[in-house]
mmCIF file of C-alpha atoms in Angstrom:
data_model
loop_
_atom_site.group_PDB
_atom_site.id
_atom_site.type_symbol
_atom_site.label_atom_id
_atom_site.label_comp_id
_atom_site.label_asym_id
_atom_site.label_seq_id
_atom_site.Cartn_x
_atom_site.Cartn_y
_atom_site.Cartn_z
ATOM 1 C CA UNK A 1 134.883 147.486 135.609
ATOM 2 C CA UNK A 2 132.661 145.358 137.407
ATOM 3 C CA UNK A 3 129.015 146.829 137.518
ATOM 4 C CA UNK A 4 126.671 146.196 140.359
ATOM 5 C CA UNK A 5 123.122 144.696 138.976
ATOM 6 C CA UNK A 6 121.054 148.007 139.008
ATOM 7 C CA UNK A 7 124.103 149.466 136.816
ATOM 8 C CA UNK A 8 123.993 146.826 134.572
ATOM 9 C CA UNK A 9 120.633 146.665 133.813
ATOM 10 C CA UNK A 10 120.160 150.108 133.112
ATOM 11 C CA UNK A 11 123.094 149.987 130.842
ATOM 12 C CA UNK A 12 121.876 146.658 129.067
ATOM 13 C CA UNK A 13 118.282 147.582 128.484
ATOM 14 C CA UNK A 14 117.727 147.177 125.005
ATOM 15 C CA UNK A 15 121.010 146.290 124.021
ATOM 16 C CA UNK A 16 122.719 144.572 121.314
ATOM 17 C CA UNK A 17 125.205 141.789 122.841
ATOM 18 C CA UNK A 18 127.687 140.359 120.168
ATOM 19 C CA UNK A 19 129.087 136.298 121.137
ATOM 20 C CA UNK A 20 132.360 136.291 119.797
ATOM 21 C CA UNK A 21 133.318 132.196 120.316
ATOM 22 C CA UNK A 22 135.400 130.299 118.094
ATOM 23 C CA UNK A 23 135.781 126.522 119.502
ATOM 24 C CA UNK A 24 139.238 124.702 118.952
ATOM 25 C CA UNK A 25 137.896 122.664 115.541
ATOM 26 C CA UNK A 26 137.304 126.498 113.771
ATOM 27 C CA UNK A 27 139.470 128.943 111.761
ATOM 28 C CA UNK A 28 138.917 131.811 114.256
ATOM 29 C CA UNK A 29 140.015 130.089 117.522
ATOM 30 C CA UNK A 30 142.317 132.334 119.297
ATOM 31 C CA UNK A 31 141.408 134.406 121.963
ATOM 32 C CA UNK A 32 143.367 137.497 119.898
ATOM 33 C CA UNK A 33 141.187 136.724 116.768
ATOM 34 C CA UNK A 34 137.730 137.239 119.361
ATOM 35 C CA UNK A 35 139.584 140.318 121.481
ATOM 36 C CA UNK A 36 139.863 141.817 117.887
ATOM 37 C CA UNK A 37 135.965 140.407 116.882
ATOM 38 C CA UNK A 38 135.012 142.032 120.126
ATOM 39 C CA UNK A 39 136.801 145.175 118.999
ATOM 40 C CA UNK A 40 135.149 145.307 115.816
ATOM 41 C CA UNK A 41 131.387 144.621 117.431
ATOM 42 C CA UNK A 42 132.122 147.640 119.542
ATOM 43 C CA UNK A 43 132.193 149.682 117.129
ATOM 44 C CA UNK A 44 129.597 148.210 115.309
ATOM 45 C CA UNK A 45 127.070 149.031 118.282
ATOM 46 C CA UNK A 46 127.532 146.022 120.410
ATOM 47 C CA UNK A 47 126.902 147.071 124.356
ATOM 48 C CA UNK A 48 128.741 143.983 125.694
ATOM 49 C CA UNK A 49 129.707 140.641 124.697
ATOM 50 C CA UNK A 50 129.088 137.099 125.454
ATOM 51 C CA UNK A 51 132.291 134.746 125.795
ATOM 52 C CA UNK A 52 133.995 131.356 126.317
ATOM 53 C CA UNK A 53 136.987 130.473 128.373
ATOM 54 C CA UNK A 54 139.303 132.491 130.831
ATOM 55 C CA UNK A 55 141.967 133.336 127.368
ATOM 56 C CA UNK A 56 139.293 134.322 125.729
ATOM 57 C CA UNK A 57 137.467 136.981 128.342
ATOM 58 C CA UNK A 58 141.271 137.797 129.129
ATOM 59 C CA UNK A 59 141.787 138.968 125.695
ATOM 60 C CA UNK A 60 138.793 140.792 125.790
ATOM 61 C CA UNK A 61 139.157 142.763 128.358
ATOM 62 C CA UNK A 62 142.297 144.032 127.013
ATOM 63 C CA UNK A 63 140.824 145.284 123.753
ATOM 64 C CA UNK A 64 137.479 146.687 124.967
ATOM 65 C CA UNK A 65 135.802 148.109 128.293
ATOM 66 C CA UNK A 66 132.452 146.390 128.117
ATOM 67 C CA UNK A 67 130.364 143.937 130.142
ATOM 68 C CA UNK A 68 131.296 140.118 129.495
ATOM 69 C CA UNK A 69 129.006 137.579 129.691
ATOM 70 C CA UNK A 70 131.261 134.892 130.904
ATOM 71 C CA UNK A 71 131.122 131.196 129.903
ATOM 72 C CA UNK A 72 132.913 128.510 129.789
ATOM 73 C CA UNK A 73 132.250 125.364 127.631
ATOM 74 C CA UNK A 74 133.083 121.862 129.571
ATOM 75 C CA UNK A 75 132.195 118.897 128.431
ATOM 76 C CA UNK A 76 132.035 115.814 130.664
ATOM 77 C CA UNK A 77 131.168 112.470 130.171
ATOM 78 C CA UNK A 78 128.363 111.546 132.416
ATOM 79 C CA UNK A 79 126.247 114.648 131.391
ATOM 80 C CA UNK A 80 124.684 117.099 128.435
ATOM 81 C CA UNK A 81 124.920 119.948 130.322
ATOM 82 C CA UNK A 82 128.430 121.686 129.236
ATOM 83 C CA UNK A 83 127.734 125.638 129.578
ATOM 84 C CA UNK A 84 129.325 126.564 133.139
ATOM 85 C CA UNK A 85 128.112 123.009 134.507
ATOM 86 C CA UNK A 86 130.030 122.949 137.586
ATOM 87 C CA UNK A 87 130.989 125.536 140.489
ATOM 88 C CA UNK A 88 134.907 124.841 138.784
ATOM 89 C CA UNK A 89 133.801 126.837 135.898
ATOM 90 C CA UNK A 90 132.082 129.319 138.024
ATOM 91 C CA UNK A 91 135.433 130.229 140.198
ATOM 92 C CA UNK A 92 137.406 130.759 137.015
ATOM 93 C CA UNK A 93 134.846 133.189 135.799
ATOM 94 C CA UNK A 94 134.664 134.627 139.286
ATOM 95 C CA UNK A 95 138.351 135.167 138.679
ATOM 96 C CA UNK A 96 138.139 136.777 135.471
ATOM 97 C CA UNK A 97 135.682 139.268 136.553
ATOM 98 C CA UNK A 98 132.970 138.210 134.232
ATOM 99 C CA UNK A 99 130.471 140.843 134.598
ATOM 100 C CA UNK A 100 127.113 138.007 134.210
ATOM 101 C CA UNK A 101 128.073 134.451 134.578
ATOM 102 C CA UNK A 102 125.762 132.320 132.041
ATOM 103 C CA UNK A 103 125.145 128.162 132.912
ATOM 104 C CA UNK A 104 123.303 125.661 131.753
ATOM 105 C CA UNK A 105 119.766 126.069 133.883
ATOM 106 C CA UNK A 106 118.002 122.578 132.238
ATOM 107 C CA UNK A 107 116.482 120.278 133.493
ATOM 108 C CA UNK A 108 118.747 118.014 132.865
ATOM 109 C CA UNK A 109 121.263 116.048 134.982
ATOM 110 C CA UNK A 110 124.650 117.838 135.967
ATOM 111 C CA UNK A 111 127.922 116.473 135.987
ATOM 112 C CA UNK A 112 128.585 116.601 139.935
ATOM 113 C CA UNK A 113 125.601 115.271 140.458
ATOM 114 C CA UNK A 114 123.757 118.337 142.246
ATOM 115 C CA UNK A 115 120.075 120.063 141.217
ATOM 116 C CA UNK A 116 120.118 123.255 139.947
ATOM 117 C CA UNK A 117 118.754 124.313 142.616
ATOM 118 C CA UNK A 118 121.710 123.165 144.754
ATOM 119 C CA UNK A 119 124.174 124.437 142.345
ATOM 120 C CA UNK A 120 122.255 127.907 142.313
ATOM 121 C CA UNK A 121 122.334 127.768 146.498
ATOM 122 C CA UNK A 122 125.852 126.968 146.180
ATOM 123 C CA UNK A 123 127.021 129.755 144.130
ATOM 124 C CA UNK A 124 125.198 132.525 145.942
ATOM 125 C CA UNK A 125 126.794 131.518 149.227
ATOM 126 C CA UNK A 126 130.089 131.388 147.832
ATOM 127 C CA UNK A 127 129.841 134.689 145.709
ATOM 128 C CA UNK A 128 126.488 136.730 146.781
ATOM 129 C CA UNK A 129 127.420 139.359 144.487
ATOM 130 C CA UNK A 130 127.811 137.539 141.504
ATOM 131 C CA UNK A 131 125.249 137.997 138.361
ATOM 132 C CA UNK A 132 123.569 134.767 137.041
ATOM 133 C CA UNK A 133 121.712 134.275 133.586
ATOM 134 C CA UNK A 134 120.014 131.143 133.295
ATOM 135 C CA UNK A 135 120.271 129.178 129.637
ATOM 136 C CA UNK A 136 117.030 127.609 129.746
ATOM 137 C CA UNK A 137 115.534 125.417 126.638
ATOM 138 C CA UNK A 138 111.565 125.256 128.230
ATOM 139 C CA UNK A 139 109.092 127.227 129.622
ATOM 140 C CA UNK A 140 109.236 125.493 132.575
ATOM 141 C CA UNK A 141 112.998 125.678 132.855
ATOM 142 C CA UNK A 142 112.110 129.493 132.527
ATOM 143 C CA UNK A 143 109.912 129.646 135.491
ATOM 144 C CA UNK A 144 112.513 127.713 137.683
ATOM 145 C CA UNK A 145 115.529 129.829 137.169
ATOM 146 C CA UNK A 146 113.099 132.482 137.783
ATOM 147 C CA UNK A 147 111.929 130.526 141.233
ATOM 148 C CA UNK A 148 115.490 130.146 141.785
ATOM 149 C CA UNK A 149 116.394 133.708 141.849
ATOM 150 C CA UNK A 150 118.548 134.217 138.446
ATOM 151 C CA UNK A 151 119.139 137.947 137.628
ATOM 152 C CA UNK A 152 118.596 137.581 133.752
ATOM 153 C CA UNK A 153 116.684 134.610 131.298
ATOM 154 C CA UNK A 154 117.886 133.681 128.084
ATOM 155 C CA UNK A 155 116.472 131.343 125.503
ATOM 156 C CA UNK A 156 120.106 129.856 124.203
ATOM 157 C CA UNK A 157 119.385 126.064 124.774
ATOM 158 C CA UNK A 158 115.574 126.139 123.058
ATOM 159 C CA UNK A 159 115.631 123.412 120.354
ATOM 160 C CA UNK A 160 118.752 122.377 121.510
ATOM 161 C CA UNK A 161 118.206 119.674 124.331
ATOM 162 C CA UNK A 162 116.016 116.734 124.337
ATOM 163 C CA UNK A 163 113.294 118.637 126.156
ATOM 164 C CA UNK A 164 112.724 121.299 123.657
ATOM 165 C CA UNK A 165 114.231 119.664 120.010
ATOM 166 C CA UNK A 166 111.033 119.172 118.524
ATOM 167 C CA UNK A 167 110.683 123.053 118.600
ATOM 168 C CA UNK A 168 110.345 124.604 114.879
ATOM 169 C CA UNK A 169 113.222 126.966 115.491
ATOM 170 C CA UNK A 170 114.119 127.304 111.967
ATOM 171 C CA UNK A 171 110.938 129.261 111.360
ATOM 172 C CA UNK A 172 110.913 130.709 114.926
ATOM 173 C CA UNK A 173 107.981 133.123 115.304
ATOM 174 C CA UNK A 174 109.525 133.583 118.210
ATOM 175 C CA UNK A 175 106.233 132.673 120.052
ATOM 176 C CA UNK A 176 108.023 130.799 123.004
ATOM 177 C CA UNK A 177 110.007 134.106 123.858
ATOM 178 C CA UNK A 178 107.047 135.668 124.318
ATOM 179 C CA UNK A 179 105.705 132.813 126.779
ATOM 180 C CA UNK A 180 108.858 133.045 128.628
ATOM 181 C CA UNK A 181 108.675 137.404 128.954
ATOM 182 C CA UNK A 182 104.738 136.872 129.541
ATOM 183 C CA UNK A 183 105.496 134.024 132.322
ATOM 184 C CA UNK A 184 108.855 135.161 134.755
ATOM 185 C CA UNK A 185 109.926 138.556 136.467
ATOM 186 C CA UNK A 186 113.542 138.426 135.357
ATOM 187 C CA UNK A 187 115.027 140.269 132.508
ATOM 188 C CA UNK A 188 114.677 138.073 129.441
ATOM 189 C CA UNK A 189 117.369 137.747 126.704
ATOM 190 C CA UNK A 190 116.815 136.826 123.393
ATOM 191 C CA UNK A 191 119.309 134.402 122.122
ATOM 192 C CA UNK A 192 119.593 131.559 119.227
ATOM 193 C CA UNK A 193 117.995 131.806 116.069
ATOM 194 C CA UNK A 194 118.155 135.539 116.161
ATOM 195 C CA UNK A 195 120.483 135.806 112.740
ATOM 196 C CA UNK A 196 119.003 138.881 110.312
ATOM 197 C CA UNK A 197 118.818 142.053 111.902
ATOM 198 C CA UNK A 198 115.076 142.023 110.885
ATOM 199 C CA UNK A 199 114.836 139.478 113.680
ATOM 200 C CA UNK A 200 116.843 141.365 116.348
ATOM 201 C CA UNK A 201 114.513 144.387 115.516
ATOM 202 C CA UNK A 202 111.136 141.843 115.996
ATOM 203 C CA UNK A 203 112.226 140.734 119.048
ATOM 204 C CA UNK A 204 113.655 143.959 120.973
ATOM 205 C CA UNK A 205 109.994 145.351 119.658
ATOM 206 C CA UNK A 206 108.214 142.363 121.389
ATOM 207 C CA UNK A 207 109.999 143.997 124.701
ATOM 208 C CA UNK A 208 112.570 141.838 125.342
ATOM 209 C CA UNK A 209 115.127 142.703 127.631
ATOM 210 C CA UNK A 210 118.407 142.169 125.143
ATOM 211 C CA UNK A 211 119.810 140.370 122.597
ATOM 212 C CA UNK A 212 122.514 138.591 121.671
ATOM 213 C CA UNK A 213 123.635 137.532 118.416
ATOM 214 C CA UNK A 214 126.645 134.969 117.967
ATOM 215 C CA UNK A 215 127.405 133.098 114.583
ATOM 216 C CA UNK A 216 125.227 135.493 112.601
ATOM 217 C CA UNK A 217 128.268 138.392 112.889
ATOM 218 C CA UNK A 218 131.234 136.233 114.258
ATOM 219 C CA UNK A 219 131.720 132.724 112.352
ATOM 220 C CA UNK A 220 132.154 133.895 108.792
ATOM 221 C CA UNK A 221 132.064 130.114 107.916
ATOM 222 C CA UNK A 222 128.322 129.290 108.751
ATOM 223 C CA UNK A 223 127.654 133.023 106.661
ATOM 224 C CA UNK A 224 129.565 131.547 103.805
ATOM 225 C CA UNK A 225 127.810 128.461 103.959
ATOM 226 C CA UNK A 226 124.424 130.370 103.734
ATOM 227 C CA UNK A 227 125.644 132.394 100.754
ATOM 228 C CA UNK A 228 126.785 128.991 99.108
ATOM 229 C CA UNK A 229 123.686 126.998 100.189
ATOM 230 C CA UNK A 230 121.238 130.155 98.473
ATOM 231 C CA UNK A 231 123.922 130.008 95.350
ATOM 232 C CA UNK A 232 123.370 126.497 94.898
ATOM 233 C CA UNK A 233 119.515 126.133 95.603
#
């Protein structure tokens, strides 16, 4: 079902949003593995998921009936930016119906070349309809996807670029979400970092729009790894 943006953000408001994305180095990788992860955050309370690749979103739509954030994870060699970084990745999400399509929205250089502001341009005239969340890493990244007309904001890149890496994330107050919800108009999503559920409750009381939590529920190796790390401490 593809939703229409007033739809969508009625039915997101406050929402959990589960990333089920397993990358071809881990154990999980199949896009039946994260149908069936997808399944199981369902029922767990998830109200849509986030995803990477046209198998995987295919799979997913088989097994459940909610939104998809669509992504799609290309890396090229003459640029950082790898989350939907060219219109290419955009038309196969287009294809798969991905409810919200999710790029890169840094300041840093793309791979074809264009601003974001061109690439923004160039995917509203080519799909008007289409839902866009910016991943932004900086408060001023924030404000320009907002400038630039993006229907939702999430935090996923902040202490992950250049930009933004000297960011204490591992203790995150979470006092740069609250810049970014005090500073743009667009729905803000929570995402990164957010990996207790005392964390997911702090933040959806702060008012933010949604959240999404990824390797916290869905890559059992990094929750082994904390179990080990706290055994061997």
């Amino acid at each position: 079902m593809k939703y229409i943006k007033e739809q969508l953000i009625d039915y997101l408001r406050g929402a959990l949003i589960v990333s089920c994305q397993a990358l071809p180095d881990e154990p999980l990788h199949s896009p039946f593995i994260m149908s069936k992860m997808a399944l199981a955050a369902k029922i767990g309370g998830a109200k849509a998921i986030r995803a990477n690749t046209v198998a995987d979103i295919s799979a997913i739509r088989q097994e459940v009936q909610l939104p998809i954030l669509g992504i799609i994870k290309k890396v090229y060699d003459n640029s950082p930016v790898y989350i939907t970084p060219t219109i290419k990745e955009v038309e196969k999400l287009v294809a798969v119906q991905a409810d919200i399509i999710a790029c890169d929205a840094t300041c840093r250089p793309r791979p074809d070349g264009k601003s974001l502001a061109e690439f923004v341009a160039c995917v509203r005239q080519k799909y008007p309809n289409q839902l866009l969340m910016a991943d932004i890493a900086t408060l001023e990244e924030a404000k320009e996807a907002d400038r630039l007309g993006f229907d939702f904001i999430g935090t996923t890149l902040h202490g992950y670029t250049a930009e933004s890496r000297s960011c204490d994330i591992a203790n995150n107050n979470f006092e740069f979400l609250s810049r970014v919800m005090h500073s743009v108009h667009a729905p803000v999503i929570a995402e990164g970092k957010v990996d207790t559920p005392e964390k997911a409750k702090k933040v959806k009381d702060m008012g933010v729009f949604a959240v999404v939590v990824g390797s916290a529920i869905t890559r059992p190796q990094l929750i082994t790894k904390k179990f080990f790390d706290a055994m061997m401490s």
